[in-house]
Each structure stands twice: as C-alpha cells, then as structure tokens.
C-alpha cells in the first residue's frame, strides 16, 4: 500500500493544476461495505435534515471542540475563518479550531494523521485521494447517515466528485467544466454565427473559412499552445473514445494512433482554413487571451476556455457575451468537456463529534449566510441555491452559470494520470510541430504513441 500511496503522491504533484477533474484507482471500501447508491444517499440525507442549515438547528448545549483542516490561498483562509466565526456566534457551545496551509505537503500530512488516528474532524480533500483513503481503511464517514443535506448539490455532482463505492464521503465545494466556447454576440450577429446551434468541427471550419474570406483581418477563433493542448486535442480524443486519455488501471492509452492523427489533423485544418488566428500572433497573448487585441476589437469572435474564465472575458469586451458548447466530431461519444468538482469536505469517521461536525459542514455549504461569506473563494457554486444567491449579490453572472450548465451536458469524467505533466508536454510540443508544418499529423500521432508508451511504462513500474 505504501508504494501505491507514493506513486499516487507523485502523480498528484505531476498532474496539471488546470485540470478540473482528477481520479484514482484503489481497492474496495475496506472495513465497511454498503449497497447505498449516491442518489439514494442524497435522498436519505435530505429526509433526515428537514431543518437544513446547521445554524438554525437546535444543537446540544454541551461544549464541543471541532478541528477543521483545509488548504488554499489567503482569500480562502479568510473566508473560512469568517464562516467559523459566524457559526460559533450561532452555536456558542461549539469551538472550531482552524488548521490551514498551502497545498504543498497537505496530502502527506492528511494521510499521516488519518493513519495515526489524529486527523481533524472536518477535512478538505481532493476527490482523487478517495481511493487511497477509503481503499486503505474506512477513514471517512458516510455523509448520508449524518445531518448534512446532500440534496442541495447540483445534479450528478455528488456521484461524480464525492462518492466512493456507492458511499458519499465528500461534499463537493466547487464545480466547473473544462471546455466552453465564449462568443462575442456582436461578432456573431455580424458574421452569421448561430448561437443556438451545436456545431461540428467541420461546420466550424467552414464558418471560419467563410468569415476570413470576407475580411482577411478577421478570424473566428484564437488559441495559445496550452489551449490547443487541453481544450482542443484532448477533448477531440475524448469525443472519439468517450474516455480519458489513459486507462488508470492498466496504464494504457484509450486512443489509437489513427485517433491521434485525426486530432492533430483537426488542428492543422483549423489553421489551413484560417479559422484560428495565426499561432505566432496568438502566442503574444499566451495565458491571457482576454487581452488579445483582436478579441477586444471584435476581430476574433470565439475563445474556448474553462468555465471559471467567464469573468475575465465578460470584462474584456463591450459586447454582451454568450456561451455555446465545444464543437464535436460526427457521432461523438461525449462533448469532450470534463465536468465536476475537484475537491470538497469530508468528516473523519473516527471523530467522536461526527454529528456536530456534520452540522457545521451543513452550515458551511448550505446556509445562505455562509454562501454569501464564501462567495467563490472556497469554490464555484456546487449547490443549486448558491448560483441564485451569488447572482443576486453581484458576485457571479448568468453567463458563468450557463457556462457550467452547458459544460455538464454529455460530459465525461477525467482521471489523474491523463493530466500527467510529462504526457501533456509531449502532446503540446507535437501540436506546435504540426502547426509549423515540421511534421504531418500522421507523423505526430506515431511519435505521440511511442513517447506516451515510454512514459507510461516508466510510471507503471515506479
């Protein structure tokens, strides 16, 4: 098990932090088995919690001390400390001790405290750690048996991001999608972009070609190398296979060399049809496409990015912004969008105060006061009510809400190994060689498969 945990830790550190969802492999549920499904768990929890918010639930008057551990930035620290203060005011018999830090070393710390039975009562966790934790022993409580309302979560989010072997162990604190197309609506009206249509890649290339032929200074899309890598090629392969790039159990590729050639060919054609702004010009705005002058001046009409990028694109142009799904291949098995939440909060199954810990967790995630305090510093709107509350507060927009909803349609769940940094670098380098005409899509695909195999063989043996 130790070797497995060390391999997991290495992959966690190597995985791209831009990826929305990461998953892992592991053994069964250990000491405790359950036939309860996540959907049944949500219903059961909802029925057990008619009084929902913990701040309004009559609690025991006995003094209780809870330990709450998390990682994050200073803004997250300040938000959660404010939530603790608000909860303690409503529940004067409860004291919540905050234990917080940055991301580095957090995984190792939590694994150590769980195995030594010194873990906090409430713990922030990444969802990909679930197999390590519950596969080793039943360290995390079944949330469906505790007074925390799981029915407030958005559809399928608990199953995707908080459930292990049918048991809900993590309350997701964020949700998002990996690919959404942001569209300048004035550009769309001028150049005939149908905002109600679900485009195929071939249709997008035809549209892009016709737009550029009308005005040689105008392009339908723009993208930098990272976007092409994670938001074009990776989703294209998922559309073909319906799966993540790599099988996490066998460390084998879920795509063929022919699949990879098709993905590279799509990139080549996006440039040859002048659908995408020339790579060299877009490279000047790598990582900051919202500052691309063609985008700002209405000479580029679409940008593919993550759902969390909505605020910067809204602020970057005067035109109203709309969102549409990523283009797809014919007979796509998935939209290519990775939807879910990458982290959330769990309760230590060995805690002597599980009930009180659950009441605090319910307040944190479901109480309107806490939602207003946290804004999006803890995560983006995992519950159904949080969107409406934060839109009313002026914290988020209808555009971002729609972006998340659109990204959820026919999405797929990624795994941790598919975001491995070495694999991403190989893919990114080959994409650029194809763009510059140094190699053909077929040659790039052959090289990709060969290099991936070498990396996967090494990862499998380590």
XYZ file of C-alpha atoms in Angstrom:
462
model
C 0.000 0.000 0.000
C 2.857 2.362 0.840
C 4.257 2.015 -2.677
C 0.823 2.697 -4.117
C 0.474 5.827 -1.979
C 3.890 7.099 -3.020
C 3.007 6.565 -6.680
C -0.263 8.425 -6.094
C 1.523 11.316 -4.419
C 3.976 11.604 -7.314
C 1.177 11.662 -9.856
C -0.770 14.233 -7.837
C 2.185 16.566 -7.859
C 2.782 15.991 -11.580
C -0.814 16.424 -12.681
C -1.787 19.714 -14.280
C -3.437 22.025 -11.762
C -5.553 23.475 -14.564
C -7.407 20.192 -14.956
C -10.911 20.248 -13.460
C -11.195 16.609 -12.554
C -8.722 14.011 -11.367
C -9.479 10.444 -10.321
C -7.530 7.468 -8.995
C -7.719 3.717 -8.546
C -7.944 1.651 -5.399
C -9.322 -1.378 -3.653
C -12.685 -1.847 -2.017
C -14.296 0.037 0.822
C -12.296 -1.814 3.478
C -13.894 -2.351 6.892
C -17.311 -1.110 5.893
C -19.452 -2.097 2.938
C -22.662 -0.515 1.694
C -25.185 -1.061 -1.076
C -26.413 2.511 -0.836
C -26.140 4.436 -4.108
C -25.153 8.075 -4.165
C -28.607 9.082 -5.381
C -30.279 7.119 -2.563
C -27.832 8.645 -0.114
C -28.793 12.144 -1.197
C -32.473 11.388 -0.677
C -31.891 9.761 2.669
C -29.798 12.666 3.867
C -32.401 15.161 2.702
C -35.134 13.305 4.553
C -33.089 13.276 7.715
C -32.482 17.006 7.574
C -35.765 18.852 7.285
C -34.264 21.736 9.229
C -31.324 22.016 6.750
C -28.981 24.798 7.871
C -26.958 23.903 10.940
C -27.071 27.451 12.222
C -30.825 27.093 12.765
C -30.752 23.521 14.060
C -31.162 23.038 17.782
C -27.786 21.735 18.902
C -26.506 20.137 22.060
C -25.510 22.611 24.762
C -22.515 20.531 25.805
C -19.172 22.177 24.915
C -17.785 20.770 21.691
C -14.436 21.396 20.024
C -14.081 20.610 16.328
C -10.909 20.637 14.259
C -11.239 21.786 10.651
C -8.367 21.344 8.189
C -8.008 22.840 4.707
C -5.512 24.157 2.168
C -5.767 27.184 -0.073
C -4.914 30.793 -0.717
C -5.249 33.673 1.718
C -8.678 34.572 0.328
C -9.930 31.057 1.097
C -8.399 31.189 4.571
C -10.136 34.479 5.358
C -13.492 33.271 4.021
C -13.463 30.061 6.047
C -12.302 31.833 9.199
C -15.271 34.197 8.791
C -17.635 31.228 8.404
C -16.227 29.690 11.581
C -16.824 32.956 13.434
C -20.422 33.150 12.170
C -21.110 29.542 13.157
C -19.654 29.954 16.631
C -21.879 33.006 17.215
C -24.947 30.920 16.397
C -23.657 27.927 18.360
C -21.775 29.295 21.394
C -21.144 25.821 22.764
C -19.104 24.912 19.681
C -15.497 25.910 19.150
C -13.944 25.260 15.723
C -10.166 25.114 15.579
C -8.825 26.082 12.143
C -5.829 24.186 10.723
C -4.880 25.611 7.338
C -1.903 25.820 4.997
C -0.880 25.892 1.338
C -1.238 22.880 -0.967
C 2.355 21.629 -0.692
C 2.626 18.809 1.810
C -1.089 18.732 2.621
C -1.744 15.287 1.119
C 1.119 13.705 3.064
C 0.002 15.414 6.267
C -3.589 14.197 5.977
C -2.558 10.633 5.139
C -0.290 10.602 8.190
C -2.934 11.954 10.570
C -5.592 9.555 9.286
C -3.354 6.511 9.703
C -2.306 7.629 13.195
C -5.892 8.446 14.261
C -5.025 12.100 14.852
C -6.918 13.563 11.885
C -9.189 16.605 12.207
C -12.973 16.229 12.401
C -13.657 18.036 9.115
C -11.115 17.673 6.310
C -10.767 19.292 2.906
C -9.808 16.639 0.356
C -9.189 16.296 -3.359
C -11.539 13.762 -4.887
C -8.688 11.760 -6.403
C -7.498 10.874 -2.902
C -10.682 8.941 -2.102
C -9.407 5.550 -3.342
C -6.202 5.895 -1.329
C -8.083 6.786 1.826
C -11.172 4.580 1.702
C -9.328 1.811 -0.102
C -6.894 1.515 2.799
C -9.468 1.727 5.583
C -12.870 3.282 6.173
C -11.435 6.588 7.366
C -14.225 8.869 6.090
C -17.793 8.964 7.330
C -20.804 8.109 5.198
C -22.357 11.571 4.867
C -25.796 10.113 4.122
C -26.011 8.939 7.753
C -25.262 12.389 9.191
C -27.197 15.681 9.445
C -25.859 17.319 6.293
C -28.234 17.927 3.379
C -26.748 16.392 0.225
C -29.843 17.030 -1.893
C -28.805 20.667 -2.374
C -25.923 19.656 -4.653
C -26.235 20.112 -8.403
C -27.325 17.112 -10.443
C -24.792 14.264 -10.558
C -22.104 16.276 -8.771
C -22.092 14.061 -5.681
C -21.819 10.899 -7.778
C -19.011 12.355 -9.921
C -16.980 14.109 -7.276
C -17.797 12.851 -3.805
C -18.742 9.178 -3.939
C -16.605 6.083 -3.463
C -18.044 2.610 -3.967
C -21.598 3.971 -3.749
C -20.996 5.845 -0.494
C -20.949 9.674 -0.315
C -17.797 10.675 1.550
C -17.046 14.172 0.233
C -19.350 17.180 -0.045
C -18.005 18.894 -3.209
C -17.254 22.579 -2.644
C -16.836 23.585 -6.291
C -17.992 22.677 -9.778
C -16.879 23.566 -13.282
C -16.206 22.410 -16.798
C -13.040 22.190 -18.842
C -14.344 23.438 -22.175
C -16.836 26.124 -23.104
C -16.909 28.472 -26.085
C -17.207 32.173 -25.252
C -18.785 34.160 -28.096
C -18.860 37.889 -28.791
C -22.565 38.360 -29.652
C -21.952 41.433 -31.844
C -19.434 39.404 -33.857
C -21.935 36.545 -34.073
C -24.631 38.829 -35.459
C -22.290 40.440 -37.984
C -20.783 37.199 -39.315
C -23.691 34.795 -39.053
C -22.711 32.666 -36.065
C -25.789 30.736 -34.919
C -25.793 30.855 -31.126
C -28.498 28.198 -30.933
C -26.580 25.640 -32.993
C -24.396 22.820 -31.758
C -21.576 22.958 -34.296
C -19.439 20.117 -35.551
C -15.742 20.725 -36.115
C -16.281 20.559 -39.889
C -19.021 23.187 -39.690
C -16.818 25.443 -37.569
C -14.009 25.184 -40.127
C -16.402 26.030 -42.973
C -17.726 29.002 -40.999
C -14.242 30.197 -40.078
C -13.060 29.978 -43.679
C -16.029 31.978 -44.984
C -15.595 34.679 -42.323
C -11.889 35.146 -43.080
C -12.607 35.296 -46.820
C -14.939 38.232 -46.169
C -12.339 40.112 -44.133
C -8.717 38.954 -44.075
C -8.141 40.682 -40.739
C -10.882 38.671 -39.013
C -10.708 35.156 -37.524
C -13.420 33.107 -35.900
C -11.165 31.815 -33.091
C -7.864 32.272 -31.296
C -5.874 29.891 -29.098
C -2.464 29.535 -27.482
C -0.471 26.300 -27.135
C -1.956 25.307 -23.786
C -5.485 25.863 -25.069
C -4.828 23.779 -28.163
C -3.395 21.033 -25.977
C -6.008 20.813 -23.230
C -9.094 22.335 -24.840
C -8.861 21.112 -28.439
C -6.785 17.937 -28.816
C -7.601 16.260 -25.503
C -11.388 16.849 -25.870
C -11.254 15.721 -29.518
C -9.779 12.388 -28.446
C -12.428 12.057 -25.725
C -15.122 12.708 -28.322
C -13.772 9.742 -30.298
C -13.344 7.312 -27.397
C -15.711 8.578 -24.715
C -12.900 8.037 -22.208
C -9.945 9.816 -20.581
C -6.656 9.620 -22.477
C -5.209 6.881 -20.259
C -6.690 3.866 -18.508
C -5.742 4.345 -14.879
C -5.855 0.626 -14.065
C -3.670 -0.669 -16.892
C -1.622 2.459 -17.736
C -2.525 2.019 -21.398
C -3.795 4.522 -23.952
C -7.521 4.638 -24.587
C -6.941 6.017 -28.095
C -5.236 4.649 -31.192
C -2.602 6.155 -33.420
C -5.325 6.805 -36.005
C -7.365 8.678 -33.371
C -4.375 10.865 -32.536
C -3.760 11.566 -36.232
C -7.367 12.750 -36.595
C -6.974 15.086 -33.608
C -3.747 16.575 -34.999
C -5.327 16.852 -38.467
C -8.187 18.850 -36.979
C -5.668 21.354 -35.607
C -3.892 21.544 -38.952
C -7.180 22.225 -40.751
C -8.276 24.876 -38.260
C -5.165 26.815 -39.285
C -5.208 25.997 -43.005
C -8.801 27.278 -43.258
C -7.863 30.432 -41.311
C -10.473 29.578 -38.716
C -7.943 30.234 -35.947
C -5.775 33.330 -35.753
C -2.143 32.581 -36.788
C -0.327 30.821 -33.971
C 2.525 33.312 -33.800
C 0.144 36.237 -33.358
C -1.878 34.486 -30.658
C 1.305 33.448 -28.832
C 1.857 37.075 -27.834
C -1.172 36.697 -25.557
C -0.437 33.222 -24.194
C -2.289 32.716 -20.934
C -4.163 35.984 -21.354
C -6.426 35.554 -24.370
C -8.845 38.094 -22.902
C -6.181 40.749 -23.605
C -5.772 39.762 -27.263
C -6.391 42.964 -29.221
C -8.256 41.155 -31.992
C -10.663 39.781 -29.396
C -11.061 43.157 -27.703
C -11.615 44.923 -31.047
C -14.106 42.384 -32.376
C -11.770 40.828 -34.951
C -11.931 37.433 -33.204
C -15.331 36.080 -32.253
C -14.779 32.937 -30.181
C -12.462 31.691 -27.459
C -12.502 28.189 -25.961
C -11.637 28.175 -22.271
C -12.616 26.884 -18.830
C -15.924 27.843 -17.211
C -14.038 29.646 -14.462
C -12.669 32.109 -17.023
C -16.067 33.717 -17.639
C -15.464 36.851 -15.519
C -12.350 37.934 -17.424
C -13.993 37.515 -20.836
C -17.094 39.398 -19.719
C -14.899 42.268 -18.553
C -12.698 42.299 -21.662
C -15.224 43.391 -24.311
C -18.124 45.837 -24.563
C -20.310 43.360 -26.440
C -22.584 41.023 -24.485
C -21.057 37.577 -24.084
C -22.743 34.256 -24.852
C -21.612 30.667 -24.360
C -22.062 27.644 -26.622
C -20.799 24.049 -26.430
C -17.445 22.958 -27.814
C -17.704 21.748 -31.444
C -17.843 17.967 -31.776
C -16.987 15.267 -34.295
C -19.765 13.335 -36.022
C -21.226 10.705 -33.659
C -19.206 11.984 -30.719
C -19.338 9.732 -27.652
C -19.017 12.723 -25.317
C -18.942 16.502 -25.601
C -15.269 16.438 -24.644
C -15.916 18.586 -21.591
C -14.692 17.407 -18.203
C -17.352 18.320 -15.651
C -17.247 18.006 -11.901
C -15.606 19.276 -8.764
C -12.029 18.517 -7.840
C -12.291 18.933 -4.077
C -14.644 19.115 -1.116
C -15.095 18.398 2.583
C -15.208 15.075 4.413
C -15.815 14.036 8.015
C -13.402 11.815 9.909
C -15.223 8.543 10.609
C -13.264 8.194 13.845
C -14.341 11.583 15.148
C -16.164 11.481 18.476
C -18.149 14.517 17.296
C -19.381 13.391 13.867
C -22.887 14.762 14.384
C -21.625 18.206 15.370
C -19.067 18.142 12.553
C -21.862 17.396 10.082
C -23.939 20.307 11.409
C -21.005 22.629 10.842
C -20.440 21.210 7.337
C -24.124 21.740 6.547
C -23.870 25.357 7.664
C -20.690 25.875 5.631
C -22.114 24.539 2.371
C -25.869 25.145 2.616
C -26.594 28.153 4.815
C -27.213 31.382 2.811
C -25.128 33.375 5.284
C -22.129 31.117 4.723
C -22.618 31.135 0.941
C -22.537 34.949 0.979
C -19.404 34.949 3.135
C -17.548 32.419 0.987
C -18.563 33.922 -2.357
C -16.365 31.945 -4.777
C -13.255 31.945 -2.575
C -13.965 28.400 -1.411
C -15.181 27.193 -4.801
C -17.693 27.865 -7.551
C -21.361 27.257 -6.646
C -21.695 23.483 -6.071
C -25.261 23.773 -4.770
C -28.417 24.686 -6.628
C -29.172 27.706 -4.466
C -25.660 29.156 -4.435
C -25.900 30.401 -8.042
C -29.031 32.419 -7.335
C -27.710 33.797 -4.054
C -24.409 34.959 -5.560
C -26.025 36.323 -8.738
C -28.285 38.435 -6.501
C -25.191 39.538 -4.578
C -23.471 40.545 -7.825
C -20.657 38.051 -7.269
C -21.244 35.871 -10.334
C -23.058 36.312 -13.645
C -25.731 34.475 -15.588
C -23.079 33.813 -18.242
C -20.899 31.836 -15.853
C -23.902 29.953 -14.519
C -24.873 28.976 -18.067
C -21.280 28.042 -18.901
C -21.233 25.463 -16.109
C -24.642 24.134 -17.129
C -23.609 23.775 -20.788
C -20.316 22.097 -19.878
C -22.198 19.459 -17.886
C -24.139 18.208 -20.923
C -22.797 14.855 -22.166
C -19.566 15.482 -20.263
C -17.093 12.847 -19.122
C -15.020 12.232 -16.007
C -11.264 12.551 -16.303
C -8.690 10.699 -14.216
C -5.442 11.765 -12.618
C -2.939 10.043 -14.852
C -4.410 11.613 -18.002
C -3.278 15.002 -16.692
C 0.301 13.877 -16.097
C 2.700 16.722 -16.885
C 5.099 14.619 -18.978
C 2.258 13.454 -21.200
C 0.978 16.992 -21.602
C 4.389 18.353 -22.597
C 4.785 15.703 -25.301
C 1.371 16.478 -26.742
C 1.907 20.230 -26.597
C 5.266 20.047 -28.399
C 3.872 17.859 -31.187
C 0.907 20.178 -31.708
C 3.291 23.064 -32.386
C 5.352 20.965 -34.803
C 2.180 20.184 -36.740
C 1.157 23.845 -36.822
C 4.527 24.904 -38.213
C 4.497 22.092 -40.776
C 7.585 20.370 -39.373
C 5.746 17.045 -39.242
C 2.486 15.676 -40.607
C -0.462 14.755 -38.362
C 0.306 11.099 -39.037
C 3.945 11.502 -38.022
C 2.916 13.393 -34.904
C 0.493 10.629 -33.965
C 3.153 7.969 -34.339
C 5.574 9.970 -32.215
C 2.892 10.645 -29.607
C 2.062 6.971 -29.174
C 5.729 5.985 -28.954
C 6.596 8.642 -26.363
C 3.443 8.000 -24.352
C 4.262 4.308 -24.198
C 7.733 5.017 -22.823
C 6.358 7.371 -20.161
C 3.530 5.031 -19.169
C 5.879 2.045 -18.896
C 8.069 4.048 -16.538
C 5.131 5.287 -14.452
C 3.750 1.775 -14.183
C 6.988 0.329 -12.818
C 7.739 3.150 -10.354
